[in-house]
Short mmCIF file of C-alpha atoms in Angstrom, two decimals:
data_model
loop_
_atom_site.label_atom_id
_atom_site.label_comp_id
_atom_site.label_asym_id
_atom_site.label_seq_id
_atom_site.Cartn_x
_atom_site.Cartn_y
_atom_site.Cartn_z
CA UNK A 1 -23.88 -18.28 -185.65
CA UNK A 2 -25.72 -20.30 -187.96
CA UNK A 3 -25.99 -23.76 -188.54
CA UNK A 4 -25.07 -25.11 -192.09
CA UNK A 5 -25.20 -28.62 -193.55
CA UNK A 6 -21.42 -29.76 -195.22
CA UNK A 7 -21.90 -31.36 -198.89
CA UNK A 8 -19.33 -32.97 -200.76
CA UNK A 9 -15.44 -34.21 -199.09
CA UNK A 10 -14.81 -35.68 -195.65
CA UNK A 11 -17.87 -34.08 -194.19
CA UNK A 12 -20.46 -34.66 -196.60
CA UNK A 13 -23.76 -34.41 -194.60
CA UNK A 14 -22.17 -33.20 -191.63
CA UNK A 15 -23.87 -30.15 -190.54
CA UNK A 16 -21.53 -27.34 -188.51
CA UNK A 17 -21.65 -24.38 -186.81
CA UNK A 18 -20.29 -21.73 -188.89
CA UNK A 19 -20.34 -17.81 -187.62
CA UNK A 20 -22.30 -15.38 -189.14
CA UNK A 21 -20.17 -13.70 -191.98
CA UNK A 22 -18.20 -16.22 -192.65
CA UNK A 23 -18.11 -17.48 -196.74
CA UNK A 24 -15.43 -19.94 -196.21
CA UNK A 25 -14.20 -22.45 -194.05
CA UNK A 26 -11.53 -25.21 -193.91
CA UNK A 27 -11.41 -28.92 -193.02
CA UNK A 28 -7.98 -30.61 -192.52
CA UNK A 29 -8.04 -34.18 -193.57
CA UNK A 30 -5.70 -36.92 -193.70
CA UNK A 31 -5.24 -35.96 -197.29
CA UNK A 32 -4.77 -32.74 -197.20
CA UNK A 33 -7.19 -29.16 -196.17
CA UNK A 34 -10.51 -29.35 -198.07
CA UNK A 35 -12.19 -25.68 -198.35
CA UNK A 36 -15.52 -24.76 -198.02
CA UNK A 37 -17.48 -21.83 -199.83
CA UNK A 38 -21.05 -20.49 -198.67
CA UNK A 39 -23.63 -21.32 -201.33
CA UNK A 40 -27.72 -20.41 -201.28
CA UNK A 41 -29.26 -23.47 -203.03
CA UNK A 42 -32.55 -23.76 -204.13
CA UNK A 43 -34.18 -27.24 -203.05
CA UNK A 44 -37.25 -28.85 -204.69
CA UNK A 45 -40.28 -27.93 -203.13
CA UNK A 46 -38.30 -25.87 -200.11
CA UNK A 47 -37.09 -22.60 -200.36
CA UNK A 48 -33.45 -21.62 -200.33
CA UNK A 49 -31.25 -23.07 -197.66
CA UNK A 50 -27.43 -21.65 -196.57
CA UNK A 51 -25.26 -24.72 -197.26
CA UNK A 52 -21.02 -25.26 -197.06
CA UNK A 53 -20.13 -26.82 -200.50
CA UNK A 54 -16.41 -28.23 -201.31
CA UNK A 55 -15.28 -25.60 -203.01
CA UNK A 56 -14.86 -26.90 -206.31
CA UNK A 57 -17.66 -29.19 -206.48
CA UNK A 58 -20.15 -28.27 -209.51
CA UNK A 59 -23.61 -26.55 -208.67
CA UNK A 60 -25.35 -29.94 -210.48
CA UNK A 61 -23.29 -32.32 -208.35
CA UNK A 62 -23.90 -30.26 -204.88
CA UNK A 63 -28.14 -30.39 -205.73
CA UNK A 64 -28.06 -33.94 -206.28
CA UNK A 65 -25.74 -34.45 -202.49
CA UNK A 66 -28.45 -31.97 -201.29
CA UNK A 67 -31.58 -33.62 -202.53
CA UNK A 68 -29.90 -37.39 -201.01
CA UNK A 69 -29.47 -35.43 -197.43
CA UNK A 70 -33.12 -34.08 -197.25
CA UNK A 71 -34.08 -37.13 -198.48
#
């Protein structure tokens, strides 16, 4: 298991247990599923972190919701 901070749809910021393994994961919402992918993102003076990004949600977009979360 391995905890994972959400970025981007319903559960942007949200961070989640997700099991080790697992690439993608779904979120039912009022307006329909939102799905998940697995992304390693480098963060500004960090190293990489293991992050659930909506899965089609550009890799410029998904830094920027990263950078606001880690303030």
């Amino acid at each position: 298991m391995a905890i994972v901070l959400y970025i981007g749809g319903s559960k942007d910021g949200d961070k989640g247990v997700v099991p080790y393994g697992f690439s993608k994961t779904r979120a039912d919402t009022a307006d329909g599923p939102e799905f998940y992918v697995e992304r390693m993102m480098e963060v500004t003076g960090r190293s990489r972190m293991r992050v659930m990004v909506l899965e089609d949600m550009h890799d410029d977009l998904a830094a920027q919701r990263l950078s606001r979360h880690l303030g």
